[in-house]
One Martini backbone bead per residue (centre of mass of N, CA, C, O) as a GRO file, in nm:
protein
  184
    1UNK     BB    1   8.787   0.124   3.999
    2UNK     BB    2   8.720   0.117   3.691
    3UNK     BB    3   8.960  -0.081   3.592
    4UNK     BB    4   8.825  -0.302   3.754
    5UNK     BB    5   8.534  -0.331   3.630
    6UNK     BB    6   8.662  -0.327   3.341
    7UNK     BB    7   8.788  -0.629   3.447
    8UNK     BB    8   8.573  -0.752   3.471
    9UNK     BB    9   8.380  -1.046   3.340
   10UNK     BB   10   8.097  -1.004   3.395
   11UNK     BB   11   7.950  -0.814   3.363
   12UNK     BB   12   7.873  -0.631   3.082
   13UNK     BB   13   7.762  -0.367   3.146
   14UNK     BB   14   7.941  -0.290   3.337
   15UNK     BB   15   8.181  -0.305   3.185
   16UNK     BB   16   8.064  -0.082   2.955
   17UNK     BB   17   8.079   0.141   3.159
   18UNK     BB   18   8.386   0.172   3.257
   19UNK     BB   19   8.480   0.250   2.979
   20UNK     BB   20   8.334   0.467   2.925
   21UNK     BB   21   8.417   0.602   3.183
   22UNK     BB   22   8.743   0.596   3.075
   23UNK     BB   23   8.691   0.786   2.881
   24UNK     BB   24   8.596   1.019   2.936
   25UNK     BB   25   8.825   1.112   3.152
   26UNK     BB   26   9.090   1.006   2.934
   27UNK     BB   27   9.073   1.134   2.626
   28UNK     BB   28   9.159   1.440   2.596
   29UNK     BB   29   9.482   1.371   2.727
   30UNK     BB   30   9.508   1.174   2.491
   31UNK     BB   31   9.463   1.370   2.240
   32UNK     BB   32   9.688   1.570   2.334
   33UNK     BB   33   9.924   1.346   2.318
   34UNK     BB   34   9.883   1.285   2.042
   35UNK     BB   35   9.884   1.612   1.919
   36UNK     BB   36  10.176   1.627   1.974
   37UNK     BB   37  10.339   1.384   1.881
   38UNK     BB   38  10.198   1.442   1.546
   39UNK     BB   39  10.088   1.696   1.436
   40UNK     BB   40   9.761   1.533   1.340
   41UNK     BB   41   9.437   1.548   1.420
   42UNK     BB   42   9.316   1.304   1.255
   43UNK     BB   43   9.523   1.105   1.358
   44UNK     BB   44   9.509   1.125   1.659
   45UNK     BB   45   9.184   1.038   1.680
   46UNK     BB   46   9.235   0.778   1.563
   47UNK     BB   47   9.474   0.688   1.812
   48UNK     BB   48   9.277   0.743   2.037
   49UNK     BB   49   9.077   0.505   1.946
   50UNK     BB   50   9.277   0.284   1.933
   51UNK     BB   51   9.368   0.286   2.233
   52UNK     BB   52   9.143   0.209   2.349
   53UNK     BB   53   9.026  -0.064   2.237
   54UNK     BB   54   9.330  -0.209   2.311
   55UNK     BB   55   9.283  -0.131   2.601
   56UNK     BB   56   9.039  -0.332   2.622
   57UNK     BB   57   9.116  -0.556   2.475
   58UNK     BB   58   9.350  -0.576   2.708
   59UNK     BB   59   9.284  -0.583   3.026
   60UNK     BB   60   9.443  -0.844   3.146
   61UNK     BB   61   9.706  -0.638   3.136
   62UNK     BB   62   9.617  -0.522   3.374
   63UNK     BB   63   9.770  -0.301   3.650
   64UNK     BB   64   9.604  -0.200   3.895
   65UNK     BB   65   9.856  -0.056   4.096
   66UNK     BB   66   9.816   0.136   3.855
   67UNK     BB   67   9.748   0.365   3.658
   68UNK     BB   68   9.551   0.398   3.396
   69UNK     BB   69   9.666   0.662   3.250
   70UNK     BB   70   9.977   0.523   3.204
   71UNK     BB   71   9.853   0.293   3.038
   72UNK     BB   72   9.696   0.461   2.806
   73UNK     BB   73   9.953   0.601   2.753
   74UNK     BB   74  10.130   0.414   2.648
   75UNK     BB   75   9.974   0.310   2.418
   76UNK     BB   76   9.994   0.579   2.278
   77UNK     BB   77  10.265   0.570   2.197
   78UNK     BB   78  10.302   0.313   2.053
   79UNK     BB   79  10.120   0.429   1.818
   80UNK     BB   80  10.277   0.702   1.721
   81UNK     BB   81  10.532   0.512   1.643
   82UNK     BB   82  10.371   0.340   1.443
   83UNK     BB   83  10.261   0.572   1.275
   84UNK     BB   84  10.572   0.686   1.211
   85UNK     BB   85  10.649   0.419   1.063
   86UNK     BB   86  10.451   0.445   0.838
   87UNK     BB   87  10.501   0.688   0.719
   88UNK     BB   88  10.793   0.641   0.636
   89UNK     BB   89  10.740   0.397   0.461
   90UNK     BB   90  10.509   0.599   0.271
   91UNK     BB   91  10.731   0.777   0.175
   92UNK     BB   92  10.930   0.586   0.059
   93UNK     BB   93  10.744   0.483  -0.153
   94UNK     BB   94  10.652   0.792  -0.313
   95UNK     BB   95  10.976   0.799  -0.390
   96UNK     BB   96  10.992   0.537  -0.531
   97UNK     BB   97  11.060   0.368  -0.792
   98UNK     BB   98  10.955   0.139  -1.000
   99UNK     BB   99  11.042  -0.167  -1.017
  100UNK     BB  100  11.064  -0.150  -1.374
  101UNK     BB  101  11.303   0.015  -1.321
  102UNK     BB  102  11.497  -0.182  -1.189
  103UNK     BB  103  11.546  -0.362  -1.418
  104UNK     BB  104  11.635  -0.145  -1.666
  105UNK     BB  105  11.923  -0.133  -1.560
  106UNK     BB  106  12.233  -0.138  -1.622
  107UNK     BB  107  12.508  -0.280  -1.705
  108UNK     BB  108  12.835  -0.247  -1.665
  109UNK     BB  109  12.874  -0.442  -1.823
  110UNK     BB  110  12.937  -0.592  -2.116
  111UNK     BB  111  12.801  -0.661  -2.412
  112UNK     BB  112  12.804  -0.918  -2.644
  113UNK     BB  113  12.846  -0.686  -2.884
  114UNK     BB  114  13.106  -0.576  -2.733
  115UNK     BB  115  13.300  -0.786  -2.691
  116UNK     BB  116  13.300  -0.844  -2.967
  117UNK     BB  117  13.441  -0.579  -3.100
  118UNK     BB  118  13.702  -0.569  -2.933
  119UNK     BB  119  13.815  -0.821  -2.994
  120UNK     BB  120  13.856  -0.713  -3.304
  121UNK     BB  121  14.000  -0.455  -3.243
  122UNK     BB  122  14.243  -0.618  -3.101
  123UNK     BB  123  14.344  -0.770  -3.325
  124UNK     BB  124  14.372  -0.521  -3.524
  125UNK     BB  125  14.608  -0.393  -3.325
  126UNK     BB  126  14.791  -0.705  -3.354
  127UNK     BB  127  14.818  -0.651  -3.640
  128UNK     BB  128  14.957  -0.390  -3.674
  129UNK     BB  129  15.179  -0.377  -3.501
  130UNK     BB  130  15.321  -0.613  -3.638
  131UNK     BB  131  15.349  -0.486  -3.915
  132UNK     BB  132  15.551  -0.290  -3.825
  133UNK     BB  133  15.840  -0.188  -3.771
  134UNK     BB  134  16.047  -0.282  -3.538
  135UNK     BB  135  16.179   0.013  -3.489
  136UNK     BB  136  15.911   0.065  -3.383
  137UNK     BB  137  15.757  -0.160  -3.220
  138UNK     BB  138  15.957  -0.161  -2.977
  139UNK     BB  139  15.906   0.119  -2.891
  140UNK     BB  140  15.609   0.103  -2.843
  141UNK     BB  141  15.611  -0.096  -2.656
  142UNK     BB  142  15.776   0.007  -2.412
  143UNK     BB  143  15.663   0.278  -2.395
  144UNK     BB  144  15.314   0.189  -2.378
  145UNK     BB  145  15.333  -0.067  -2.252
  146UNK     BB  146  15.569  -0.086  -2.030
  147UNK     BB  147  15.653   0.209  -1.915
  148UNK     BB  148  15.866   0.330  -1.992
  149UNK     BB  149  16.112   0.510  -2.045
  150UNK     BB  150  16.311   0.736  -2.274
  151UNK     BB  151  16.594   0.662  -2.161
  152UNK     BB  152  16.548   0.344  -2.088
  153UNK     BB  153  16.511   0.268  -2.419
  154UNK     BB  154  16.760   0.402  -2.548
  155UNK     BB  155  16.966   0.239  -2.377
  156UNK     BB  156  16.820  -0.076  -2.492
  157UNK     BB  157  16.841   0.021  -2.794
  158UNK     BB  158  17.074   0.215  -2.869
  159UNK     BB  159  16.974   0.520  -2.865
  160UNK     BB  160  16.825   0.816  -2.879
  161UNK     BB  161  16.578   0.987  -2.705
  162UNK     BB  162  16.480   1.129  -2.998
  163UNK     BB  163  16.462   0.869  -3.135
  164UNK     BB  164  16.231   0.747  -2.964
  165UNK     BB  165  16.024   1.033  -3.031
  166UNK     BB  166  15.994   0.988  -3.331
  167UNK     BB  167  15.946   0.711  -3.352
  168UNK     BB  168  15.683   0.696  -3.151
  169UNK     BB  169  15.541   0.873  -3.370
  170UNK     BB  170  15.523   0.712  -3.627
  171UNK     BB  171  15.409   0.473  -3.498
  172UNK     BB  172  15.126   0.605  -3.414
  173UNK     BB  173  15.104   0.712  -3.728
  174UNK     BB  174  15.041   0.435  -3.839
  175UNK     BB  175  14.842   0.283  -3.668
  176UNK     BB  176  14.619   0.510  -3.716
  177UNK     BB  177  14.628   0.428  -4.032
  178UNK     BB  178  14.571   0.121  -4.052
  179UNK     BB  179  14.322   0.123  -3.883
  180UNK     BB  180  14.138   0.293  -4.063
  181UNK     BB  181  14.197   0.065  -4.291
  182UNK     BB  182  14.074  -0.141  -4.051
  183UNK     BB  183  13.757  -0.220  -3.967
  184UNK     BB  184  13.826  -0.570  -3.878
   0.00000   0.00000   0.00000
């Protein structure tokens, strides 16, 4: 009968009172269920005095044929759901890094002074490579170039395993002698 009132559009001072009165009925329950819902006293009160507002301001869409009491707990759950989500929303900003530091990420590829290094330093090691002799330089490019094995390798230059082994550590060692004295 009061939420017929206070759906009346006409007499506004009648309107106001249907109102006060819906009010006074069922903000207690309408209270408990919303701090119940959220566990926060002042937001709860908060949201107690929103959903009656929005329910007022939206009475056109109040049906009659039910209860007021669960259209304004339905008012009040979806309210604390969006409360519940604006906190949610509120705590991933407050840990969230600043905007400026999301720019000064570094790039995982490489910047154009090492790129320039790179292929410098590949130059120099395509020098010495180039500059052993011949059967150190064999052994090196099969055995570390191509993944041979020491016995296929061996097998391919017509030489022993241990001979294979032998070249490719002089061949190492002179490699990293050369690149230490050619700065690039």
């Amino acid at each position: 009968m009061l939420a017929a009132r206070a759906l009346a559009s006409g007499e506004d001072a009648g309107r106001d009172d249907a109102c006060r009165l819906l009010l006074g009925r069922h903000r207690d329950a309408v209270y408990r269920f919303v701090r119940a819902q959220i566990d926060d006293a002042d937001a709860a009160l908060d949201l107690t005095q929103e959903s009656f507002i929005a329910a007022f301001a939206h009475m056109a869409r109040y049906d009659s044929a039910r209860p007021f009491r669960f259209w304004i707990m339905r008012i009040a759950l979806n309210k604390c759901r969006d409360w519940r989500r604006r906190r949610a929303v509120r705590h991933f900003f407050t840990r969230a890094r600043p905007m400026e530091e999301g720019l000064a990420v570094a790039d995982s590829a490489p910047g154009p002074d090492a790129e320039v290094a790179g292929r410098q330093a590949l130059r120099a090691a395509r020098r010495a490579i180039d500059a052993l002799p011949e059967g150190l330089r064999s052994v090196l490019l099969l055995r570390t170039i191509e993944g041979m094995a020491q016995g296929d390798v061996a097998t391919l230059l017509g030489i022993s395993e241990k001979a294979v082994e032998t070249r490719l550590y002089r061949a190492r060692a002179k490699l990293n002698e050369m690149l230490a004295q050619d700065p690039a």
